[in-house]
PDB file of C-alpha atoms in Angstrom:
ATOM      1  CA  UNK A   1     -39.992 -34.853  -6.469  1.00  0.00           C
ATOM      2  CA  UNK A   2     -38.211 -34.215  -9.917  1.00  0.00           C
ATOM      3  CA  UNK A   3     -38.314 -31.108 -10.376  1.00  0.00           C
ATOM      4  CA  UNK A   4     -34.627 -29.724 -10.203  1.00  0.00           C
ATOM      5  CA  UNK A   5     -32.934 -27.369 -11.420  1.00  0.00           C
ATOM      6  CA  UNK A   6     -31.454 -28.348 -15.127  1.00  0.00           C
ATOM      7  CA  UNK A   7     -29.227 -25.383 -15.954  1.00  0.00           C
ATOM      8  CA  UNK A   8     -25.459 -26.689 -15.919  1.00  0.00           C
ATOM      9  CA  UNK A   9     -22.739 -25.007 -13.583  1.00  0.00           C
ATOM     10  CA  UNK A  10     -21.077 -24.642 -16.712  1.00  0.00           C
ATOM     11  CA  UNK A  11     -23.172 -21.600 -17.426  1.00  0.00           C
ATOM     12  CA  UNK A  12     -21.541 -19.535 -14.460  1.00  0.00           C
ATOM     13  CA  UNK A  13     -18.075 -20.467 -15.133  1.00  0.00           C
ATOM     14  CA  UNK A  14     -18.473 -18.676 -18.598  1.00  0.00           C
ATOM     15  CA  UNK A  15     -19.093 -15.169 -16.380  1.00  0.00           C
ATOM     16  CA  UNK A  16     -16.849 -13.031 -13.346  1.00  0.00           C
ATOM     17  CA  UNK A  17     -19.014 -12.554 -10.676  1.00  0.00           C
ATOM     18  CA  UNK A  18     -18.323  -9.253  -9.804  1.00  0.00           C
ATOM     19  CA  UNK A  19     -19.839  -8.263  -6.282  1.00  0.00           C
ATOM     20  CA  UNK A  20     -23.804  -8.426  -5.312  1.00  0.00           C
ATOM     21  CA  UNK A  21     -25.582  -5.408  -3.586  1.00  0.00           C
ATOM     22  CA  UNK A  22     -28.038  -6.394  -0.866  1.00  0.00           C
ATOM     23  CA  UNK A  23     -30.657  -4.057   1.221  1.00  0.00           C
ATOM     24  CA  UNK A  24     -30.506  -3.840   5.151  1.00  0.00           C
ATOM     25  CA  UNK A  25     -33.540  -5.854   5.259  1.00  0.00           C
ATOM     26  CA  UNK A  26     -31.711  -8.458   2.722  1.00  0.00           C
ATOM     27  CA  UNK A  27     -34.881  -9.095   0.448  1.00  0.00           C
ATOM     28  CA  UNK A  28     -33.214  -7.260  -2.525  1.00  0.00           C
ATOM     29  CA  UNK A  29     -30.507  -8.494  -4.123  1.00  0.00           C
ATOM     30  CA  UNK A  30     -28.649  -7.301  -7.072  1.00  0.00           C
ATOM     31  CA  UNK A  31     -25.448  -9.865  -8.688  1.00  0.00           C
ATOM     32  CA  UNK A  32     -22.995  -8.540 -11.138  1.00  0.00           C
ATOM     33  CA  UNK A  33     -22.034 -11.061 -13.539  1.00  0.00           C
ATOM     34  CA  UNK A  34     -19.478 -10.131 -16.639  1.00  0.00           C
ATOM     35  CA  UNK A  35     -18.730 -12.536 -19.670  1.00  0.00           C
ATOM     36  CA  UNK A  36     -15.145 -13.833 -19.684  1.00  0.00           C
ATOM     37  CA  UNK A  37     -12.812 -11.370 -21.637  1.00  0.00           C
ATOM     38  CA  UNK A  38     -10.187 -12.643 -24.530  1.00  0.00           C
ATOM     39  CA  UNK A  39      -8.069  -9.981 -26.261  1.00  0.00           C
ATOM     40  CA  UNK A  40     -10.738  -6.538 -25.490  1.00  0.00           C
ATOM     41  CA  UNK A  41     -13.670  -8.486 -26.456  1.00  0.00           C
ATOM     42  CA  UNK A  42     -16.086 -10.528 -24.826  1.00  0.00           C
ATOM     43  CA  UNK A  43     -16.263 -14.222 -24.906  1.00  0.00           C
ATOM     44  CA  UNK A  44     -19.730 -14.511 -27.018  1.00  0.00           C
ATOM     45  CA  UNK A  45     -18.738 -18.302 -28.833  1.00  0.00           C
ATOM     46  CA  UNK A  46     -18.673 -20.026 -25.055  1.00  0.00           C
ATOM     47  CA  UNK A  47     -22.125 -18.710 -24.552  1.00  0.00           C
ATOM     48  CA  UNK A  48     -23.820 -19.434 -27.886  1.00  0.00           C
ATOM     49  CA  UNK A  49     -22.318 -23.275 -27.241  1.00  0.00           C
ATOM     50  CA  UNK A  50     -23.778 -23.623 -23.744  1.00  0.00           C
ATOM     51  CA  UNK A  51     -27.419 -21.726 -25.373  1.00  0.00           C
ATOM     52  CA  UNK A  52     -27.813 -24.400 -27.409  1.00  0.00           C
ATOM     53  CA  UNK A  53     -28.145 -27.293 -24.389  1.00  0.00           C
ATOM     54  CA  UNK A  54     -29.867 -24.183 -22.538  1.00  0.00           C
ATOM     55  CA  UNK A  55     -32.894 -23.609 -25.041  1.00  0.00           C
ATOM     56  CA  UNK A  56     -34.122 -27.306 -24.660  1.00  0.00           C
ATOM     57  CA  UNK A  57     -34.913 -27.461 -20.738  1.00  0.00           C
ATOM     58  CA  UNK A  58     -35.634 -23.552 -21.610  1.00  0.00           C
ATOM     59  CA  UNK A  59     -38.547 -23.668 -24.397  1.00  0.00           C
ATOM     60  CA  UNK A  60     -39.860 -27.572 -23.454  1.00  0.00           C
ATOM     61  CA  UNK A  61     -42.053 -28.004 -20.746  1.00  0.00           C
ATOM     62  CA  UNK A  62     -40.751 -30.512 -17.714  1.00  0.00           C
ATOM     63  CA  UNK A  63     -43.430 -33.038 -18.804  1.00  0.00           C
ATOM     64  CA  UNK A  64     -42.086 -32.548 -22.662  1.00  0.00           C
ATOM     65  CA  UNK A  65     -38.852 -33.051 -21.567  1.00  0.00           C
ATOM     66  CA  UNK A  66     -39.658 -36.553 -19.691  1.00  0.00           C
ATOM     67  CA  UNK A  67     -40.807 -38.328 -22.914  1.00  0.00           C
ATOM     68  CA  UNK A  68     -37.277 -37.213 -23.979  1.00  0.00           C
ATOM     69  CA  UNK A  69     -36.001 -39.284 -21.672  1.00  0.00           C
ATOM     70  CA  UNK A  70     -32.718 -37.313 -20.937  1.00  0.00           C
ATOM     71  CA  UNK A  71     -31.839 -37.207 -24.712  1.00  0.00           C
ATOM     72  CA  UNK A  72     -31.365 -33.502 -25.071  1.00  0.00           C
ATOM     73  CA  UNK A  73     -30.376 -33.115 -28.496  1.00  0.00           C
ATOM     74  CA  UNK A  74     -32.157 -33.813 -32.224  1.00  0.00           C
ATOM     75  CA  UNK A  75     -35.495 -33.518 -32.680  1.00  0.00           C
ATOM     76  CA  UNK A  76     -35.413 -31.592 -28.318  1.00  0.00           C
ATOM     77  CA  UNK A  77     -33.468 -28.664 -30.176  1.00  0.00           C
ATOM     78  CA  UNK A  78     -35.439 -28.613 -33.439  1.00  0.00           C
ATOM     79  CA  UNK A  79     -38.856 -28.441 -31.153  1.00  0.00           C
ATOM     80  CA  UNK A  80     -37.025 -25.551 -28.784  1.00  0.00           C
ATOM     81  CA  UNK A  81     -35.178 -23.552 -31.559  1.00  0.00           C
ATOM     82  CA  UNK A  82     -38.673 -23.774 -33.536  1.00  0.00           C
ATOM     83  CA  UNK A  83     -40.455 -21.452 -30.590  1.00  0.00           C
ATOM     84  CA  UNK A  84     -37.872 -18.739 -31.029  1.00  0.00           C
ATOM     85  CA  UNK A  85     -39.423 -15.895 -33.026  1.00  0.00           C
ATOM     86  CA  UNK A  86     -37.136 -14.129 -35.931  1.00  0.00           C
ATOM     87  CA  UNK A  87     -34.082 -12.762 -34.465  1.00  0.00           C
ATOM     88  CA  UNK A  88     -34.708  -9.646 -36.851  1.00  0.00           C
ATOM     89  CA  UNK A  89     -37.720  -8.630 -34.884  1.00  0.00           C
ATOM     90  CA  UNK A  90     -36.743 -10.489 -31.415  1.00  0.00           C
ATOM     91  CA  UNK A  91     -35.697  -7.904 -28.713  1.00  0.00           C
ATOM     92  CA  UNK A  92     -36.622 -10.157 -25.792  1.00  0.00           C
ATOM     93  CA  UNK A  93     -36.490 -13.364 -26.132  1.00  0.00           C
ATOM     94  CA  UNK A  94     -32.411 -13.751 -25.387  1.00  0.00           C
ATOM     95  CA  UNK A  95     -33.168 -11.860 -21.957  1.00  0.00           C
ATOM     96  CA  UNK A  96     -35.443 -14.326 -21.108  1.00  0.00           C
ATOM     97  CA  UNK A  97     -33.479 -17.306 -21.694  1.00  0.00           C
ATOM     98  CA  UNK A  98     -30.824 -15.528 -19.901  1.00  0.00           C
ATOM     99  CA  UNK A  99     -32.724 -15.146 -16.677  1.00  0.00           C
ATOM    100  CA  UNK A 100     -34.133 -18.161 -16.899  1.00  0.00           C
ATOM    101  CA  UNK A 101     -30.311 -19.556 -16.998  1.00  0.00           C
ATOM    102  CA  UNK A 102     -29.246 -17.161 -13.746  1.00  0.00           C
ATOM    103  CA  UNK A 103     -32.292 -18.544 -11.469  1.00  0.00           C
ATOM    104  CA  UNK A 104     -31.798 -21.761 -12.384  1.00  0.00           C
ATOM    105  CA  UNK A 105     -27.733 -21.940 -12.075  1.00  0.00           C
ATOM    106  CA  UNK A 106     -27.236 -19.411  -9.756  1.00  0.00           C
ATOM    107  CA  UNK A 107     -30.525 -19.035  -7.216  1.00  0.00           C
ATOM    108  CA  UNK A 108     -30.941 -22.842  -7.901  1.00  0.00           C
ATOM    109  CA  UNK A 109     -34.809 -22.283  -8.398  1.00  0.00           C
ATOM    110  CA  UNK A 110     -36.391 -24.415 -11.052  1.00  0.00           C
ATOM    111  CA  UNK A 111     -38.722 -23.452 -13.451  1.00  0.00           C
ATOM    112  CA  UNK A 112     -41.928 -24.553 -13.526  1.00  0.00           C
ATOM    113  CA  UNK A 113     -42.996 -22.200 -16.756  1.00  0.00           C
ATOM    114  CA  UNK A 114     -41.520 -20.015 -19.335  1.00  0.00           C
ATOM    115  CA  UNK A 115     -43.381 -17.513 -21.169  1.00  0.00           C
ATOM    116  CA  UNK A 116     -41.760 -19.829 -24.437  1.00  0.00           C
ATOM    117  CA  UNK A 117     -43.089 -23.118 -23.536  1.00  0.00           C
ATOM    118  CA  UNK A 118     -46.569 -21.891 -23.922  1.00  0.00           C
ATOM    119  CA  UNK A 119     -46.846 -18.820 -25.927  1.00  0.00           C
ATOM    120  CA  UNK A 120     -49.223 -20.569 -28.394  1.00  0.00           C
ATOM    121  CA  UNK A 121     -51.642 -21.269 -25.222  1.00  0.00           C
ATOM    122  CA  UNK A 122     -55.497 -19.363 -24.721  1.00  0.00           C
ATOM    123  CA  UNK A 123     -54.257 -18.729 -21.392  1.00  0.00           C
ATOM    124  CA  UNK A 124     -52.851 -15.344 -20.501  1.00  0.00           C
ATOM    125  CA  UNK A 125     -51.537 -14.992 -16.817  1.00  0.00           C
ATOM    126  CA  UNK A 126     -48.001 -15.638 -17.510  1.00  0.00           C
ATOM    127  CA  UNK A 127     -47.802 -12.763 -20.226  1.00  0.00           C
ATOM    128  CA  UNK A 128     -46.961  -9.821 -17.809  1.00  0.00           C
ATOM    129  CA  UNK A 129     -44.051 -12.874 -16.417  1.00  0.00           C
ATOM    130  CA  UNK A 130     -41.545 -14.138 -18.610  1.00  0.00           C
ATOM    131  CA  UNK A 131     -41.508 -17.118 -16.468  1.00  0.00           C
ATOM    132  CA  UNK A 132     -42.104 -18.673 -13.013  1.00  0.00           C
ATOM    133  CA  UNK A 133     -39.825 -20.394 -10.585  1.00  0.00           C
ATOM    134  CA  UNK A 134     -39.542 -22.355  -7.559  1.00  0.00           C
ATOM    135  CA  UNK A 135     -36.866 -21.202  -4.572  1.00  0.00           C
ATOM    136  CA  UNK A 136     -37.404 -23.629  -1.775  1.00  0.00           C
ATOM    137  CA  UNK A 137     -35.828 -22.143   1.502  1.00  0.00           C
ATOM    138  CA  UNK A 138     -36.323 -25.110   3.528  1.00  0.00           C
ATOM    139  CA  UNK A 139     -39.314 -27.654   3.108  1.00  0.00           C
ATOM    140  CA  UNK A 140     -41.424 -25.514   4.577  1.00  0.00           C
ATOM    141  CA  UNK A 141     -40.498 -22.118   3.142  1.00  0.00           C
ATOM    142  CA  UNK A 142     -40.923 -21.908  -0.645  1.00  0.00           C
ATOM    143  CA  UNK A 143     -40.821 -18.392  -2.658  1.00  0.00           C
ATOM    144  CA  UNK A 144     -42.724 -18.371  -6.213  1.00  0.00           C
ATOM    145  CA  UNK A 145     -40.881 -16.341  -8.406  1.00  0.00           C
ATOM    146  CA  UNK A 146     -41.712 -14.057 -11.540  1.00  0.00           C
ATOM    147  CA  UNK A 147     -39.316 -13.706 -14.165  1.00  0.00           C
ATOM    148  CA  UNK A 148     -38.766 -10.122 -16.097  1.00  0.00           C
ATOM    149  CA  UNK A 149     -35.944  -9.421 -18.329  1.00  0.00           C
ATOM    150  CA  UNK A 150     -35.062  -6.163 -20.546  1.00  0.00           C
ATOM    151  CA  UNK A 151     -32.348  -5.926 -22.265  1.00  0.00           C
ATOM    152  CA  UNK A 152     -31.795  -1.998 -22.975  1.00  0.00           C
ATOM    153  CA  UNK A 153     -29.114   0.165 -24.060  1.00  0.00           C
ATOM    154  CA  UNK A 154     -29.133   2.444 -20.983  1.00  0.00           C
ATOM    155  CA  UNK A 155     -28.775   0.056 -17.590  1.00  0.00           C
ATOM    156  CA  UNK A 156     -31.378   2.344 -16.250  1.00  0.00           C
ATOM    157  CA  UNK A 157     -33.820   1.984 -18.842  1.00  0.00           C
ATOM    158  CA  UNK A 158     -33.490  -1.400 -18.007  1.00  0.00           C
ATOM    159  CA  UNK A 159     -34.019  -1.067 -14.377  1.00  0.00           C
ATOM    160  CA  UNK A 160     -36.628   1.767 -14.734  1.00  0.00           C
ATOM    161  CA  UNK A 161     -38.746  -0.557 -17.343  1.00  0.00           C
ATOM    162  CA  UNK A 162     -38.628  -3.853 -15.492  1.00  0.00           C
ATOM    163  CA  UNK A 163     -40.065  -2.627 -12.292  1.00  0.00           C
ATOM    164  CA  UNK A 164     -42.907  -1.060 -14.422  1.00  0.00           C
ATOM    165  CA  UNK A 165     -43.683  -4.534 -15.610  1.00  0.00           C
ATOM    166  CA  UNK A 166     -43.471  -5.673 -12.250  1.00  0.00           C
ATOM    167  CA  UNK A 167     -45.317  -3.178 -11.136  1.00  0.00           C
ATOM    168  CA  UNK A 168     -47.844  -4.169 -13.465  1.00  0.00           C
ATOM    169  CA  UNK A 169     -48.144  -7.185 -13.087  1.00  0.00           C
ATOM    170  CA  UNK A 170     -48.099  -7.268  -9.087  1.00  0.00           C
ATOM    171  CA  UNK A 171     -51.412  -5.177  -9.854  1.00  0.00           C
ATOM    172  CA  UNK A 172     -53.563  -7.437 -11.446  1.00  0.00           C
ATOM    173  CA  UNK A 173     -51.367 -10.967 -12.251  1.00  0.00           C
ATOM    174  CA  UNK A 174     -50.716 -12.736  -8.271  1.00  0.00           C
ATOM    175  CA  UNK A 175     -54.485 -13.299  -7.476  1.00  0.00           C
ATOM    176  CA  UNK A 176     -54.251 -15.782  -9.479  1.00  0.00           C
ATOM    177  CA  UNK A 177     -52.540 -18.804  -6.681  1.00  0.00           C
ATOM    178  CA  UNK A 178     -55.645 -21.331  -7.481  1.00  0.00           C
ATOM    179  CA  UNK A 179     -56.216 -20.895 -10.718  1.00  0.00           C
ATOM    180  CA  UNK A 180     -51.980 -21.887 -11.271  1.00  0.00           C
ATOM    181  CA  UNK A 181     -52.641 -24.840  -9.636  1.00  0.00           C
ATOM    182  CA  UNK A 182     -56.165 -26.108 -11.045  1.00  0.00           C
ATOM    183  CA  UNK A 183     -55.168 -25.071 -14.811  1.00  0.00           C
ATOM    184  CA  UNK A 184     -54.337 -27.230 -17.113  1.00  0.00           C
ATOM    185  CA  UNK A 185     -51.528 -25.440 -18.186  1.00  0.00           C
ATOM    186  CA  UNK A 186     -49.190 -26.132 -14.647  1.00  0.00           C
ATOM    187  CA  UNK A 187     -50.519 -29.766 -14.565  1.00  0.00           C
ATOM    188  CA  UNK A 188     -48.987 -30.386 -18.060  1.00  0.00           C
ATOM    189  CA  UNK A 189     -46.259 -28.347 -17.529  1.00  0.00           C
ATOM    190  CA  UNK A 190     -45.074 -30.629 -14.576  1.00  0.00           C
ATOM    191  CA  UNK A 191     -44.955 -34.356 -14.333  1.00  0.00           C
ATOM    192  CA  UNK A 192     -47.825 -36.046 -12.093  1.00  0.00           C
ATOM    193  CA  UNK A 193     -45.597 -36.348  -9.143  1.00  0.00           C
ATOM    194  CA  UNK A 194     -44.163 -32.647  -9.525  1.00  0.00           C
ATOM    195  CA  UNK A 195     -47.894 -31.869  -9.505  1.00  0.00           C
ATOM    196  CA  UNK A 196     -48.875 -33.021  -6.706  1.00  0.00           C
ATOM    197  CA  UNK A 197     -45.723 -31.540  -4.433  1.00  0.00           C
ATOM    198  CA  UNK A 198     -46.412 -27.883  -5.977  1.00  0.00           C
ATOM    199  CA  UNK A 199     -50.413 -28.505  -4.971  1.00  0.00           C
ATOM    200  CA  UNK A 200     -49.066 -29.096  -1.694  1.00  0.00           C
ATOM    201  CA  UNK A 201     -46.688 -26.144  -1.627  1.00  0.00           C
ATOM    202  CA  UNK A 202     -49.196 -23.433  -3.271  1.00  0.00           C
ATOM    203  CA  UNK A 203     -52.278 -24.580  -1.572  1.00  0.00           C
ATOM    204  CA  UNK A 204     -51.477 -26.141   2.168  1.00  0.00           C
ATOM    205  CA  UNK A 205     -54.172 -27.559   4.123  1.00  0.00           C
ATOM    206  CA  UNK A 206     -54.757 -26.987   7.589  1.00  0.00           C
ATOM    207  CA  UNK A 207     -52.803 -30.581   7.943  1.00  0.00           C
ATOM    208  CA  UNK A 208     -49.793 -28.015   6.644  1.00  0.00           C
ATOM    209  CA  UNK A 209     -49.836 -24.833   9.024  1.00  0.00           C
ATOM    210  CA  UNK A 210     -46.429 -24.993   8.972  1.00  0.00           C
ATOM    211  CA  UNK A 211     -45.798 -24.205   5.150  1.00  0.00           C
ATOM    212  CA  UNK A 212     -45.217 -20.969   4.247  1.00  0.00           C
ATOM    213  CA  UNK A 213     -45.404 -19.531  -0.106  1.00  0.00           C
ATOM    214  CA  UNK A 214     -44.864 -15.829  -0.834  1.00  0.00           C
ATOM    215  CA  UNK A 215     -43.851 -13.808  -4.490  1.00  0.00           C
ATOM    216  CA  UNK A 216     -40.691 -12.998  -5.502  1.00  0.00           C
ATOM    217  CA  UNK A 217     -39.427 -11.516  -8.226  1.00  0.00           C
ATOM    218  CA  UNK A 218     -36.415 -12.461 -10.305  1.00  0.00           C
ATOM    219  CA  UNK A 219     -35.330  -9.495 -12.919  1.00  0.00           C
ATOM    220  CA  UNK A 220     -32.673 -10.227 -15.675  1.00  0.00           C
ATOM    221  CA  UNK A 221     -31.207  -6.341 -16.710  1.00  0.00           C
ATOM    222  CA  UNK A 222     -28.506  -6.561 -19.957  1.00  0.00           C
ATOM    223  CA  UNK A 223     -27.261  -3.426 -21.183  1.00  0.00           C
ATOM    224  CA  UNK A 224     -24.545  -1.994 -23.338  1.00  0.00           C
ATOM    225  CA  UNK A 225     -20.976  -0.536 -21.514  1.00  0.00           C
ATOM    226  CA  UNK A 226     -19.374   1.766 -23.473  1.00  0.00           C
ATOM    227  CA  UNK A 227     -15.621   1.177 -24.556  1.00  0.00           C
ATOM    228  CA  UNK A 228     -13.721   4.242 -26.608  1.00  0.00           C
ATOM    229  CA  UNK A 229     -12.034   3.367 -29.275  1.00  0.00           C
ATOM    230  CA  UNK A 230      -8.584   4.649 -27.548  1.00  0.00           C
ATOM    231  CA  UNK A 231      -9.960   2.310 -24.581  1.00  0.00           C
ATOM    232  CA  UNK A 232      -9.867  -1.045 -26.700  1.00  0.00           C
ATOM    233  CA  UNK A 233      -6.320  -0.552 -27.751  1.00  0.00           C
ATOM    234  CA  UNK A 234      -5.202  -0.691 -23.875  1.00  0.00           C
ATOM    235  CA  UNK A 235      -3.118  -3.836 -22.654  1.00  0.00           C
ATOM    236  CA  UNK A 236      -5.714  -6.588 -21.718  1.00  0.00           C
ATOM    237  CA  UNK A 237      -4.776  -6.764 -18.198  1.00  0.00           C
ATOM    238  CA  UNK A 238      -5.432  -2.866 -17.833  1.00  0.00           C
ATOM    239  CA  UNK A 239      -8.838  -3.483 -20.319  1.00  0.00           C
ATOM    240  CA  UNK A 240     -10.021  -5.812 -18.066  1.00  0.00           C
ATOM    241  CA  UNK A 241      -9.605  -4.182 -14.741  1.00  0.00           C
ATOM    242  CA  UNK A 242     -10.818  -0.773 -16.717  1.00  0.00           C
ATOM    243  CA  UNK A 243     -14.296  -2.876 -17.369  1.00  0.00           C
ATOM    244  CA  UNK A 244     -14.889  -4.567 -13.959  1.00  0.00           C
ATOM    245  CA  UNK A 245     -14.442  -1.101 -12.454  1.00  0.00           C
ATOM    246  CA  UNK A 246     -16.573   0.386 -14.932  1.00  0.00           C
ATOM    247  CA  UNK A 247     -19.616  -1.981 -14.759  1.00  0.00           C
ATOM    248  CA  UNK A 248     -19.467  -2.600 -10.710  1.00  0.00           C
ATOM    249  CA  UNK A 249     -19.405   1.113 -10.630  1.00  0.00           C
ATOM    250  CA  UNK A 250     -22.247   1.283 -13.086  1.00  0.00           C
ATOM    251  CA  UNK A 251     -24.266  -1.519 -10.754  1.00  0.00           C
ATOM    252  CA  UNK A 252     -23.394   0.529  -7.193  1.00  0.00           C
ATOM    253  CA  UNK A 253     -24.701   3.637  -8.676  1.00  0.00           C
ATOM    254  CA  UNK A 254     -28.198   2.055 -10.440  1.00  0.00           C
ATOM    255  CA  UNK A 255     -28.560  -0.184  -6.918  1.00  0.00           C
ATOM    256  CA  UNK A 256     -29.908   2.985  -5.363  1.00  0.00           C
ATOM    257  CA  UNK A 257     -32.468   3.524  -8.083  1.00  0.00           C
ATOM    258  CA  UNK A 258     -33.751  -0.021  -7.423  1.00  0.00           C
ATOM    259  CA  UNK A 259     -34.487   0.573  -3.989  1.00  0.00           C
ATOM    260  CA  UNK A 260     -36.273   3.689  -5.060  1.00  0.00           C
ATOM    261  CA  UNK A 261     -38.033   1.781  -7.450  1.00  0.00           C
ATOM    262  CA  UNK A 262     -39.360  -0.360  -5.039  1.00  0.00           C
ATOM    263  CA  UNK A 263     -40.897   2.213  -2.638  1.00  0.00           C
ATOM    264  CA  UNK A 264     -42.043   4.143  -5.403  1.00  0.00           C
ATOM    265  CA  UNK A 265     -43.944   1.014  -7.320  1.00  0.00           C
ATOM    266  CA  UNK A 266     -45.257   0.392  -3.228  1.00  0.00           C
ATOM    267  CA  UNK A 267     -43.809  -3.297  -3.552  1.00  0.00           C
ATOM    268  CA  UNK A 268     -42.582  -4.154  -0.036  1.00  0.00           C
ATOM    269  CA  UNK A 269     -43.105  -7.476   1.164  1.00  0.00           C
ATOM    270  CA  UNK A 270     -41.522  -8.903  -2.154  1.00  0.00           C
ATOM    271  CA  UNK A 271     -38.102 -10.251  -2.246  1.00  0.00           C
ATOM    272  CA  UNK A 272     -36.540  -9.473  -5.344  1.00  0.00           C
ATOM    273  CA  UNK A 273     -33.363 -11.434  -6.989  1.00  0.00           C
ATOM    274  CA  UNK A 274     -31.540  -9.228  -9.732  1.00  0.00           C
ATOM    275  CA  UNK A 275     -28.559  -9.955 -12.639  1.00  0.00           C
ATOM    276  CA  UNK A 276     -27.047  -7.078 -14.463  1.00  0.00           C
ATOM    277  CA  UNK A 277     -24.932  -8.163 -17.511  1.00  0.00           C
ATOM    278  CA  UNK A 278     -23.316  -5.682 -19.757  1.00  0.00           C
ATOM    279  CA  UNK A 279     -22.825  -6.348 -23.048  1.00  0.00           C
ATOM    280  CA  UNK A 280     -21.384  -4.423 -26.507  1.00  0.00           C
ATOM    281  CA  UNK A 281     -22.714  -3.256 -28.890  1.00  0.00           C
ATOM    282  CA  UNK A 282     -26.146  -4.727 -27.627  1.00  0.00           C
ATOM    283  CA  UNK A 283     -28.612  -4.483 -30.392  1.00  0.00           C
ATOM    284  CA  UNK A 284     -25.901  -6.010 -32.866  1.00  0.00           C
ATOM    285  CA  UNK A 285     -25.096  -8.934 -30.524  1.00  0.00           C
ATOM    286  CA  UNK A 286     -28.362  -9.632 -29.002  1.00  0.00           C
ATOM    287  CA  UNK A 287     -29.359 -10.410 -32.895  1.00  0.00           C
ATOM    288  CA  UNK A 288     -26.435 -12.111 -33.409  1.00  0.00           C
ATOM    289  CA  UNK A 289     -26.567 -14.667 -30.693  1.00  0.00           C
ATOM    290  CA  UNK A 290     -29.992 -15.430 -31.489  1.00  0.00           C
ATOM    291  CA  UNK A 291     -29.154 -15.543 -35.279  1.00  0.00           C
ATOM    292  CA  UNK A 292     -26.973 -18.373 -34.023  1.00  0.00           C
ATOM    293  CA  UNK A 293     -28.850 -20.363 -32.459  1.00  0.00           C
ATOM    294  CA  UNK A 294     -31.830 -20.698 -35.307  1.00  0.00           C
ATOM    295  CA  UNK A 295     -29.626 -21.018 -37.762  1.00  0.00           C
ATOM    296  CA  UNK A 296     -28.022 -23.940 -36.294  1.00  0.00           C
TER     297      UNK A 296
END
């Protein structure tokens, strides 16, 4: 099977992981990543550079990118960048990519859709998802998972509105396990041989008793840590043990509220894989980035 993961370890080298938070039962897991820090400010030029390979295997389906042949770069970017709506009136699309980035590099689950790839498409399941991915456990154990990203001022705005999209969507969206795998839209998505694997893996026979699929969830949650003005002037050693305190803080305290979230939404039996990034200034920067990478 080709189908691998296409994210570089590059991506995670760019971040500090700062701790993870798991349940007793270990089905809900929250990482703590933090861009790298240079003089009080965070390092946004290293991520913009490693966006650009990122949006290709991002916005281009797996079958797109095999008539590429491995040339990521040209008319692959012009296609990718193309899909991205005006950063002026895009408050999602930069959370998406991110997640997509963090299950890819970090959960090492492929994707198999993103929202991006077929936006223009009749079909509709994927809209309350911003993607799908594959986390094989063994070969016989293999989690679908559901990408949701917000990107919100308040980290629990962020937390509070993604589980009411996955809420949502766990409602009236997961019923749909044969119609993913007869569409059209996951058999050009893949290449024939990919096809045929995930056919396997989302529809066993009896022949397979021994394969096991469930739903996951993977949530990407950006906000905005505040800095004082009197704050930025401190030496950067002391700024940069002021933040990772700050934000892990921030994480422990919101970790509880996911956990609530989950009984309160009734969605037990779901194993759910969370990143929490802060950022500055978030509205500015989240335009910014994008800004960057259309304009390029």
């Amino acid at each position: 099977m080709t189908l691998g993961v296409k994210v570089s370890p590059k991506f995670l080298k760019m971040f500090k992981h700062l701790g993870k938070k798991q349940c007793s039962q270990g089905i809900s897991v929250l990482d703590v990543f933090i861009l790298d820090i240079r003089s009080n400010n965070f390092v946004y030029e290293n991520l913009v550079n490693e966006l650009y390979d990122i949006i290709i295997t991002y916005a281009l389906s797996n079958s797109r990118l095999s008539e590429y042949e491995g040339s990521y770069g040209g008319k692959a970017f012009v296609e990718a960048k193309s899909k991205l709506r005006d950063y002026v009136q895009n408050d999602g699309e930069l959370g998406e990519i991110l997640l997509y980035s963090f299950l890819e590099s970090h959960l090492q689950a492929p994707k198999l859709l993103s929202k991006l790839e077929i936006k223009t498409s009749a079909n509709d399941y994927v809209k309350g998802a911003d993607g799908v991915h594959l986390l094989s456990l063994s070969d016989n154990e293999h989690k679908i998972v559901f990408g949701e990203s917000k990107m919100r001022k308040h980290l629990l705005d962020g937390v509070s509105d993604a589980f009411r999209s996955i809420k949502k969507f766990a409602e009236g969206k997961l019923a749909f396990e044969t119609t993913l795998i007869d569409s059209q839209l996951i058999k050009t998505s893949v290449t024939q041989d990919e096809y045929l694997v995930l056919k396997k893996i989302l529809l066993p026979t009896e022949a397979d008793d021994d394969m096991s699929t469930d739903y996951s969830f993977g949530a990407f949650i950006g906000y905005e840590v505040a800095v004082s003005n009197e704050e930025k002037k401190l030496p950067n050693r002391e700024y940069r043990e002021l933040l990772y305190e700050r934000v892990k803080q921030q994480a422990l305290d919101v970790f509880e509220n996911v956990l609530n979230a989950i009984d309160r939404h009734e969605l037990h039996g779901y194993n759910f894989y969370i990143y929490i990034v802060p950022f500055t200034e978030i509205d500015e920067t989240r335009k910014l980035l994008l800004k960057r990478i259309v304009e390029a």
